[in-house]
Amino acid sequence: MQTQARLVIVGAGIVGCATAYHLAKMGYTDVLVVDQGDLPHTGGSTSHAPGGVFQTNPSRMMATFARYTVDLLNSLELDGQPCFLKVGGLEVSTSEERDTYIRWRHGIARSWGIPAEIIGPEQCRELSPLMDTGKVRLGFWTPTDGIAKPLRATEAMIRYAKGRGIAFQGRTEVLDVLTEGGRVVGLETSQGRITCEQVLVCCGIWGPRIGRMVGVPIPLMPCEHQYAWTNDLPELAGVTEEATHVLLRHQDKSMYFRQHGSQYGIGNYRHAPRLVEADDIRAFGQTPVMPSMNPFTPEDFQEAEEATRELLPAVMKAGVRDAFNGMFSFTPDGGPVLGESLLVKGFWVAEAVWITHGGGVGKTMAEWIATGEPEWDVHEGDINRIAPHQQTPKFVRRRGWQQYKEVYDVVHPLQQMEEPRGLRRSPFYPQQKQAEAVFFDAAGFERPQWYESNKKLLEGRNFPVRDDWGSRYWSPIQGAEHTQVRKTAGLFDLTAFTKIRVSGKGAAAFLQRLAANDIDKPVGKVTYTAMLNGRGGIMCDLTVARLALDAFLVLTGGGVGMHDLGWIRAHAPADGSVAIEDVTSQYCAVGLWGPKAREILQSLTEDDVSHRGLPYYGWKKVLVGYVPTMALRLSYVGELGFEIYAPTEFGGELWELLMQAGQPHGLIPAGAGAMDSMRLEKGYRLWGADILPDTNPLEAGLAWAVRFKKGDFIGRARLLDLKMQPMPRRLCCLTVDDPEATLLGKEPIYAGGQLAGYVTSANYGYSVGKWIAYGYLPTGKSEPGTRLEIDYLGRRFAAVVASEPLFDRDGSRLKS
């Protein structure tokens, strides 16, 4: 038994083996991979997975993982046998709603560079010859999808990694993770102690058990999923190849199908979720077949049997020979859990990963561990994205139940998770409920998207009518709020913003090292800045207010706040010179924005909030009535206004004071929907959409917020290199005049019939009277006036590159 390694990988399924494989390719070989089971048949989810790989996913990260996994598996073989069967993937629709969803997914596939097409019933029958197409309306065909052979792939990767010095050890159960001074120092196993500096946990359904050993929550819920094999089909008699029929999904019935030679496999999600606690999963060797398989529950298969008989009558006619309930993992938001924990140094996680994405995740984890940064943007999977209250067992259990239930549902990009909700409420919540707010989830907070009480503002207005798909989770009231705020003022709830206090004798130097802009400003000043990775990619997009010589308040969006807090904490000096505190819950916040904002605020305070008294990008303490606040002269909607922060307990009074004082001026409560369309008119970027870890400030139009002369900062060297090279692409503003062009984001952009990019953000500009879309385009296609096309549900709309910003070009409204 090996007793020492720099890195120990716990779990030899697809993720653990893919990570070891890529580390070996990078020359990082002081690695030991352990598993409680035999190798390569470890008994985890990889061992029983049917292997279906469908690459198209609304998440660019997940689609990237899947595309790479296909490439990786196609490159591997084991004793002359392939590790991927290139049969293609087909999804069929039997409902009008699914038709629309498939058309939307087709656009996403094109955006992500995945070859795909929409086909008719006859073509579906040609690809899947056992199909009864009587109720099939259309199909979504992806020729590069197929069937993974995960056990072959893991064994092939084990052989490769072993050949380059990486060790593998089966029948080794982890009993404890050993730490000293907040760092991993080793493992206690059933085979003895192993000394190490880092641990990567990728043991799937057992992950939460390992996490609890060091107090690191791994928020995943193991769920049972049904899979059945048929008897031999007469129609497939004499077949010698494992699979020539296409991999098939019938998502209207929550099912999938694949060929096994002369038999068929049936996967079924059409049953109530069966959750399994990680601690209840039996150990290797204590089950008839493997720990990740539970006995089949026939009562859950009744609807699946009927659906199979309807779509593939020959398959169901053959009858079921064998079946089981297999386990795999679901998380609160459906994404994987990746990265190094902030709670214990050296404790890495790669969990809740399916076969489809295993190769891509393995590559990412290898790069992350070996070099400190992965090549791709993985913020949607970052372990630090999940708020503490979303990691509690009860929350994870409820969201896991819902994620399983919706796995094949038609899920709109704006659709909100229903349960649990209402856990985090701003102090304005009662007033907002009274104003008939429609709430969306923002970092767990209930944040108004629009207010039904503003419906009266629609009188006399004629906004473009959206189609059924584009109008879901949207209201024309958002347009009414938008135009009213441009005319008078709006009160926006910003409480979900993450608020981070950074203080100590080393605070200024620390933030200067992280920030691309110069934050070493006088007390009372506010700075907009990005924080970059070593490749110059934008890791955070935020504002920094200087509170004192040794104290700063960092403000960032609620949806990305945990990620940004994680990035800042991950780079904190170890000498104790900097304190980093999440003070989000201590303060509520509002945006008071619009031409009348100053008049409204000034009527409530004796403090000077004039342009001279509180200049743009400044802050000061302002007593609003009797409420102590911190007012920042900022606006995310391109209007005169203020972000106002107050201790949470004063929130109700603050809201009432502002609304009462604003009534004579036409002030309305306004939601995040109006905020989004207004920020697009002004050209403000949104992190997670327009700017990401794999985009840099130069191409994103944010070079004005980079100060090279201030001294060194993370990413500076790379940006200097990029400045000396031709810029291959730019973030551009596009406008579409056709009011029928409903755009939601992620739609493909075409130039001369060729894919040129995809939409990063989109909304209707109610002040400029056009649809607005942002997207990265090749530099040669980025000049204003360039004509392009944007595809929405299969229809292409004429678009033109426009100079930005579209609204208040000289900033006179914003800076007045």
mmCIF file of C-alpha atoms in Angstrom, residues 453-717:
data_model
loop_
_atom_site.group_PDB
_atom_site.id
_atom_site.type_symbol
_atom_site.label_atom_id
_atom_site.label_comp_id
_atom_site.label_asym_id
_atom_site.label_seq_id
_atom_site.Cartn_x
_atom_site.Cartn_y
_atom_site.Cartn_z
ATOM 1 C CA SER A 453 -49.951 47.569 -9.000
ATOM 2 C CA ASN A 454 -48.170 49.397 -11.849
ATOM 3 C CA LYS A 455 -50.516 47.887 -14.426
ATOM 4 C CA LYS A 456 -52.308 51.216 -14.675
ATOM 5 C CA LEU A 457 -49.167 52.677 -16.252
ATOM 6 C CA LEU A 458 -49.848 50.587 -19.355
ATOM 7 C CA GLU A 459 -52.733 52.863 -20.343
ATOM 8 C CA GLY A 460 -51.900 54.680 -23.565
ATOM 9 C CA ARG A 461 -48.704 52.694 -24.134
ATOM 10 C CA ASN A 462 -48.190 50.317 -27.039
ATOM 11 C CA PHE A 463 -45.345 47.904 -26.362
ATOM 12 C CA PRO A 464 -44.421 45.037 -28.712
ATOM 13 C CA VAL A 465 -46.365 41.839 -28.056
ATOM 14 C CA ARG A 466 -44.187 38.827 -27.324
ATOM 15 C CA ASP A 467 -44.934 35.302 -28.491
ATOM 16 C CA ASP A 468 -45.987 32.586 -26.071
ATOM 17 C CA TRP A 469 -42.435 31.388 -25.318
ATOM 18 C CA GLY A 470 -40.972 34.876 -24.989
ATOM 19 C CA SER A 471 -43.796 36.159 -22.793
ATOM 20 C CA ARG A 472 -43.436 33.537 -20.093
ATOM 21 C CA TYR A 473 -42.268 34.905 -16.748
ATOM 22 C CA TRP A 474 -42.507 38.397 -18.273
ATOM 23 C CA SER A 475 -45.047 41.186 -18.186
ATOM 24 C CA PRO A 476 -45.493 44.358 -20.276
ATOM 25 C CA ILE A 477 -45.603 46.092 -16.907
ATOM 26 C CA GLN A 478 -41.795 45.875 -16.994
ATOM 27 C CA GLY A 479 -41.892 48.230 -19.977
ATOM 28 C CA ALA A 480 -44.254 50.579 -18.188
ATOM 29 C CA GLU A 481 -41.956 50.679 -15.161
ATOM 30 C CA HIS A 482 -38.960 51.282 -17.434
ATOM 31 C CA THR A 483 -40.513 54.308 -19.145
ATOM 32 C CA GLN A 484 -41.900 55.726 -15.903
ATOM 33 C CA VAL A 485 -38.492 55.599 -14.218
ATOM 34 C CA ARG A 486 -36.960 57.404 -17.209
ATOM 35 C CA LYS A 487 -39.656 60.054 -16.760
ATOM 36 C CA THR A 488 -39.799 60.411 -12.964
ATOM 37 C CA ALA A 489 -38.124 57.924 -10.596
ATOM 38 C CA GLY A 490 -38.225 54.356 -9.400
ATOM 39 C CA LEU A 491 -37.432 52.607 -6.137
ATOM 40 C CA PHE A 492 -35.607 49.309 -6.678
ATOM 41 C CA ASP A 493 -34.852 46.668 -4.052
ATOM 42 C CA LEU A 494 -31.073 45.996 -4.013
ATOM 43 C CA THR A 495 -30.982 44.076 -0.740
ATOM 44 C CA ALA A 496 -29.862 40.909 -2.522
ATOM 45 C CA PHE A 497 -26.566 42.623 -3.427
ATOM 46 C CA THR A 498 -23.682 40.956 -1.605
ATOM 47 C CA LYS A 499 -21.882 43.324 0.756
ATOM 48 C CA ILE A 500 -18.349 42.483 1.829
ATOM 49 C CA ARG A 501 -16.354 44.501 4.354
ATOM 50 C CA VAL A 502 -12.591 44.278 3.813
ATOM 51 C CA SER A 503 -10.509 45.846 6.559
ATOM 52 C CA GLY A 504 -7.142 45.783 8.276
ATOM 53 C CA LYS A 505 -3.724 47.277 7.796
ATOM 54 C CA GLY A 506 -3.214 45.280 4.605
ATOM 55 C CA ALA A 507 -6.679 45.912 3.112
ATOM 56 C CA ALA A 508 -5.691 48.590 0.586
ATOM 57 C CA ALA A 509 -2.711 46.660 -0.764
ATOM 58 C CA PHE A 510 -4.756 43.466 -0.869
ATOM 59 C CA LEU A 511 -7.557 44.993 -2.928
ATOM 60 C CA GLN A 512 -5.080 46.779 -5.188
ATOM 61 C CA ARG A 513 -3.596 43.380 -5.954
ATOM 62 C CA LEU A 514 -7.016 41.927 -6.818
ATOM 63 C CA ALA A 515 -8.547 44.903 -8.651
ATOM 64 C CA ALA A 516 -7.733 45.955 -12.212
ATOM 65 C CA ASN A 517 -8.773 49.531 -11.450
ATOM 66 C CA ASP A 518 -7.138 51.829 -8.907
ATOM 67 C CA ILE A 519 -9.081 51.557 -5.654
ATOM 68 C CA ASP A 520 -6.569 53.570 -3.626
ATOM 69 C CA LYS A 521 -8.861 56.615 -3.645
ATOM 70 C CA PRO A 522 -9.644 59.042 -0.827
ATOM 71 C CA VAL A 523 -12.217 58.124 1.800
ATOM 72 C CA GLY A 524 -15.650 58.908 0.378
ATOM 73 C CA LYS A 525 -14.869 57.686 -3.138
ATOM 74 C CA VAL A 526 -16.321 54.678 -4.957
ATOM 75 C CA THR A 527 -14.542 52.735 -7.713
ATOM 76 C CA TYR A 528 -15.946 50.390 -10.325
ATOM 77 C CA THR A 529 -13.525 47.562 -11.044
ATOM 78 C CA ALA A 530 -13.097 44.056 -12.344
ATOM 79 C CA MET A 531 -11.059 41.397 -10.596
ATOM 80 C CA LEU A 532 -9.165 39.195 -13.034
ATOM 81 C CA ASN A 533 -7.628 35.757 -13.170
ATOM 82 C CA GLY A 534 -4.094 35.115 -14.395
ATOM 83 C CA ARG A 535 -5.280 34.948 -18.006
ATOM 84 C CA GLY A 536 -6.896 38.368 -17.754
ATOM 85 C CA GLY A 537 -10.408 36.885 -17.564
ATOM 86 C CA ILE A 538 -13.013 38.726 -15.526
ATOM 87 C CA MET A 539 -13.633 36.822 -12.293
ATOM 88 C CA CYS A 540 -15.631 39.570 -10.556
ATOM 89 C CA ASP A 541 -17.361 42.802 -11.555
ATOM 90 C CA LEU A 542 -18.066 45.078 -8.603
ATOM 91 C CA THR A 543 -17.794 48.446 -6.884
ATOM 92 C CA VAL A 544 -15.541 49.324 -3.964
ATOM 93 C CA ALA A 545 -16.331 52.139 -1.526
ATOM 94 C CA ARG A 546 -13.504 53.412 0.660
ATOM 95 C CA LEU A 547 -14.819 53.716 4.202
ATOM 96 C CA ALA A 548 -11.532 54.561 5.942
ATOM 97 C CA LEU A 549 -7.822 54.297 5.292
ATOM 98 C CA ASP A 550 -7.965 50.656 6.322
ATOM 99 C CA ALA A 551 -11.566 49.709 5.478
ATOM 100 C CA PHE A 552 -13.560 49.164 2.271
ATOM 101 C CA LEU A 553 -17.064 48.031 1.375
ATOM 102 C CA VAL A 554 -17.166 45.756 -1.675
ATOM 103 C CA LEU A 555 -20.552 45.569 -3.401
ATOM 104 C CA THR A 556 -21.495 42.966 -5.981
ATOM 105 C CA GLY A 557 -24.587 41.399 -7.521
ATOM 106 C CA GLY A 558 -26.591 39.001 -5.408
ATOM 107 C CA GLY A 559 -26.650 36.192 -7.947
ATOM 108 C CA VAL A 560 -22.851 36.074 -8.099
ATOM 109 C CA GLY A 561 -22.072 37.326 -4.633
ATOM 110 C CA MET A 562 -21.070 34.007 -3.097
ATOM 111 C CA HIS A 563 -18.752 33.393 -6.045
ATOM 112 C CA ASP A 564 -17.144 36.820 -5.648
ATOM 113 C CA LEU A 565 -16.832 36.419 -1.894
ATOM 114 C CA GLY A 566 -15.138 33.083 -2.524
ATOM 115 C CA TRP A 567 -12.658 34.635 -4.964
ATOM 116 C CA ILE A 568 -11.743 37.382 -2.517
ATOM 117 C CA ARG A 569 -11.382 35.006 0.431
ATOM 118 C CA ALA A 570 -9.326 32.564 -1.615
ATOM 119 C CA HIS A 571 -6.682 35.248 -2.129
ATOM 120 C CA ALA A 572 -6.598 36.616 1.430
ATOM 121 C CA PRO A 573 -3.095 36.883 2.961
ATOM 122 C CA ALA A 574 -2.291 34.337 5.630
ATOM 123 C CA ASP A 575 -0.652 36.874 7.942
ATOM 124 C CA GLY A 576 -3.912 38.189 9.425
ATOM 125 C CA SER A 577 -3.442 41.674 7.991
ATOM 126 C CA VAL A 578 -6.831 41.572 6.251
ATOM 127 C CA ALA A 579 -10.281 40.759 7.633
ATOM 128 C CA ILE A 580 -13.014 39.773 5.160
ATOM 129 C CA GLU A 581 -16.578 39.805 6.458
ATOM 130 C CA ASP A 582 -19.822 39.083 4.645
ATOM 131 C CA VAL A 583 -22.172 41.768 5.963
ATOM 132 C CA THR A 584 -24.961 41.192 3.441
ATOM 133 C CA SER A 585 -27.624 40.442 6.030
ATOM 134 C CA GLN A 586 -26.698 43.459 8.127
ATOM 135 C CA TYR A 587 -27.834 45.935 5.506
ATOM 136 C CA CYS A 588 -30.796 46.438 3.249
ATOM 137 C CA ALA A 589 -30.444 48.531 0.115
ATOM 138 C CA VAL A 590 -32.506 50.435 -2.431
ATOM 139 C CA GLY A 591 -31.778 52.051 -5.749
ATOM 140 C CA LEU A 592 -33.464 55.444 -5.991
ATOM 141 C CA TRP A 593 -33.025 56.226 -9.657
ATOM 142 C CA GLY A 594 -34.535 58.624 -12.165
ATOM 143 C CA PRO A 595 -34.625 62.364 -13.018
ATOM 144 C CA LYS A 596 -36.526 63.148 -9.791
ATOM 145 C CA ALA A 597 -34.332 61.043 -7.507
ATOM 146 C CA ARG A 598 -32.325 63.910 -6.034
ATOM 147 C CA GLU A 599 -35.405 66.014 -5.311
ATOM 148 C CA ILE A 600 -37.022 63.097 -3.514
ATOM 149 C CA LEU A 601 -33.977 62.290 -1.405
ATOM 150 C CA GLN A 602 -33.162 65.920 -0.615
ATOM 151 C CA SER A 603 -36.701 66.450 0.689
ATOM 152 C CA LEU A 604 -36.008 63.885 3.410
ATOM 153 C CA THR A 605 -32.588 64.997 4.633
ATOM 154 C CA GLU A 606 -30.648 68.020 5.807
ATOM 155 C CA ASP A 607 -27.496 66.547 4.312
ATOM 156 C CA ASP A 608 -26.371 67.962 0.975
ATOM 157 C CA VAL A 609 -27.013 65.466 -1.822
ATOM 158 C CA SER A 610 -26.497 67.939 -4.643
ATOM 159 C CA HIS A 611 -24.011 67.172 -7.388
ATOM 160 C CA ARG A 612 -21.440 69.146 -5.442
ATOM 161 C CA GLY A 613 -22.401 67.667 -2.068
ATOM 162 C CA LEU A 614 -22.391 64.101 -3.349
ATOM 163 C CA PRO A 615 -20.599 63.812 -6.698
ATOM 164 C CA TYR A 616 -20.793 60.908 -9.104
ATOM 165 C CA TYR A 617 -18.903 57.867 -7.763
ATOM 166 C CA GLY A 618 -18.884 59.299 -4.272
ATOM 167 C CA TRP A 619 -20.540 58.239 -1.039
ATOM 168 C CA LYS A 620 -21.507 59.870 2.231
ATOM 169 C CA LYS A 621 -23.550 59.250 5.348
ATOM 170 C CA VAL A 622 -27.039 60.618 4.866
ATOM 171 C CA LEU A 623 -29.751 60.790 7.529
ATOM 172 C CA VAL A 624 -33.023 60.012 5.746
ATOM 173 C CA GLY A 625 -35.681 61.113 8.189
ATOM 174 C CA TYR A 626 -34.422 59.332 11.286
ATOM 175 C CA VAL A 627 -32.812 56.504 9.318
ATOM 176 C CA PRO A 628 -28.985 56.401 9.201
ATOM 177 C CA THR A 629 -27.883 55.478 5.696
ATOM 178 C CA MET A 630 -24.883 55.309 3.430
ATOM 179 C CA ALA A 631 -25.728 56.845 0.055
ATOM 180 C CA LEU A 632 -23.616 56.054 -3.006
ATOM 181 C CA ARG A 633 -23.963 58.190 -6.120
ATOM 182 C CA LEU A 634 -24.334 55.245 -8.515
ATOM 183 C CA SER A 635 -26.944 53.992 -10.931
ATOM 184 C CA TYR A 636 -27.215 50.696 -12.816
ATOM 185 C CA VAL A 637 -29.990 52.041 -15.053
ATOM 186 C CA GLY A 638 -28.205 55.035 -16.581
ATOM 187 C CA GLU A 639 -30.138 57.681 -14.666
ATOM 188 C CA LEU A 640 -29.372 60.164 -11.926
ATOM 189 C CA GLY A 641 -29.654 58.387 -8.637
ATOM 190 C CA PHE A 642 -28.335 56.724 -5.532
ATOM 191 C CA GLU A 643 -27.746 53.338 -3.994
ATOM 192 C CA ILE A 644 -28.843 53.724 -0.385
ATOM 193 C CA TYR A 645 -27.749 51.254 2.308
ATOM 194 C CA ALA A 646 -29.188 51.105 5.811
ATOM 195 C CA PRO A 647 -29.109 48.712 8.757
ATOM 196 C CA THR A 648 -31.701 46.042 8.008
ATOM 197 C CA GLU A 649 -33.927 46.913 10.963
ATOM 198 C CA PHE A 650 -34.516 50.396 9.520
ATOM 199 C CA GLY A 651 -35.602 49.055 6.148
ATOM 200 C CA GLY A 652 -39.356 49.286 6.516
ATOM 201 C CA GLU A 653 -39.156 52.910 7.601
ATOM 202 C CA LEU A 654 -36.724 53.789 4.801
ATOM 203 C CA TRP A 655 -39.029 52.344 2.121
ATOM 204 C CA GLU A 656 -42.094 54.136 3.489
ATOM 205 C CA LEU A 657 -40.309 57.467 3.778
ATOM 206 C CA LEU A 658 -39.027 57.349 0.215
ATOM 207 C CA MET A 659 -42.335 56.203 -1.264
ATOM 208 C CA GLN A 660 -44.289 58.883 0.595
ATOM 209 C CA ALA A 661 -41.864 61.636 -0.342
ATOM 210 C CA GLY A 662 -41.815 60.407 -3.927
ATOM 211 C CA GLN A 663 -45.544 60.416 -4.558
ATOM 212 C CA PRO A 664 -45.719 64.091 -5.659
ATOM 213 C CA HIS A 665 -42.857 63.390 -8.059
ATOM 214 C CA GLY A 666 -44.348 60.273 -9.651
ATOM 215 C CA LEU A 667 -42.086 57.756 -7.888
ATOM 216 C CA ILE A 668 -43.023 54.100 -8.387
ATOM 217 C CA PRO A 669 -41.692 50.838 -7.003
ATOM 218 C CA ALA A 670 -39.907 49.146 -9.913
ATOM 219 C CA GLY A 671 -38.618 45.629 -10.462
ATOM 220 C CA ALA A 672 -35.552 43.881 -11.776
ATOM 221 C CA GLY A 673 -37.151 43.395 -15.198
ATOM 222 C CA ALA A 674 -37.145 47.138 -15.820
ATOM 223 C CA MET A 675 -33.636 47.374 -14.396
ATOM 224 C CA ASP A 676 -32.361 44.887 -16.960
ATOM 225 C CA SER A 677 -33.818 46.629 -20.006
ATOM 226 C CA MET A 678 -32.574 50.003 -18.749
ATOM 227 C CA ARG A 679 -29.024 48.792 -18.124
ATOM 228 C CA LEU A 680 -28.884 47.363 -21.664
ATOM 229 C CA GLU A 681 -29.869 50.733 -23.138
ATOM 230 C CA LYS A 682 -26.951 52.226 -21.237
ATOM 231 C CA GLY A 683 -24.572 49.423 -22.253
ATOM 232 C CA TYR A 684 -23.845 48.192 -18.734
ATOM 233 C CA ARG A 685 -22.365 44.707 -18.629
ATOM 234 C CA LEU A 686 -23.762 41.831 -16.612
ATOM 235 C CA TRP A 687 -21.304 39.389 -15.070
ATOM 236 C CA GLY A 688 -22.204 35.793 -15.828
ATOM 237 C CA ALA A 689 -23.616 36.767 -19.221
ATOM 238 C CA ASP A 690 -21.708 39.581 -20.984
ATOM 239 C CA ILE A 691 -18.482 39.259 -19.028
ATOM 240 C CA LEU A 692 -17.025 36.013 -17.724
ATOM 241 C CA PRO A 693 -13.803 34.377 -16.550
ATOM 242 C CA ASP A 694 -12.954 33.613 -20.186
ATOM 243 C CA THR A 695 -13.515 37.176 -21.437
ATOM 244 C CA ASN A 696 -11.150 40.083 -20.764
ATOM 245 C CA PRO A 697 -11.748 43.807 -20.192
ATOM 246 C CA LEU A 698 -10.159 44.802 -23.503
ATOM 247 C CA GLU A 699 -12.580 42.829 -25.665
ATOM 248 C CA ALA A 700 -15.488 43.574 -23.319
ATOM 249 C CA GLY A 701 -15.177 47.347 -23.732
ATOM 250 C CA LEU A 702 -13.968 47.836 -20.163
ATOM 251 C CA ALA A 703 -10.413 48.966 -20.853
ATOM 252 C CA TRP A 704 -11.346 52.332 -19.288
ATOM 253 C CA ALA A 705 -11.558 50.551 -15.905
ATOM 254 C CA VAL A 706 -8.019 49.109 -16.076
ATOM 255 C CA ARG A 707 -5.100 51.074 -14.603
ATOM 256 C CA PHE A 708 -1.845 49.522 -15.758
ATOM 257 C CA LYS A 709 0.269 52.295 -14.208
ATOM 258 C CA LYS A 710 -0.926 51.711 -10.656
ATOM 259 C CA GLY A 711 1.370 48.690 -10.247
ATOM 260 C CA ASP A 712 0.961 44.962 -10.391
ATOM 261 C CA PHE A 713 -2.384 43.187 -10.124
ATOM 262 C CA ILE A 714 -3.590 39.695 -10.992
ATOM 263 C CA GLY A 715 -3.939 39.431 -14.765
ATOM 264 C CA ARG A 716 -1.898 42.556 -15.569
ATOM 265 C CA ALA A 717 0.899 40.745 -17.398
#
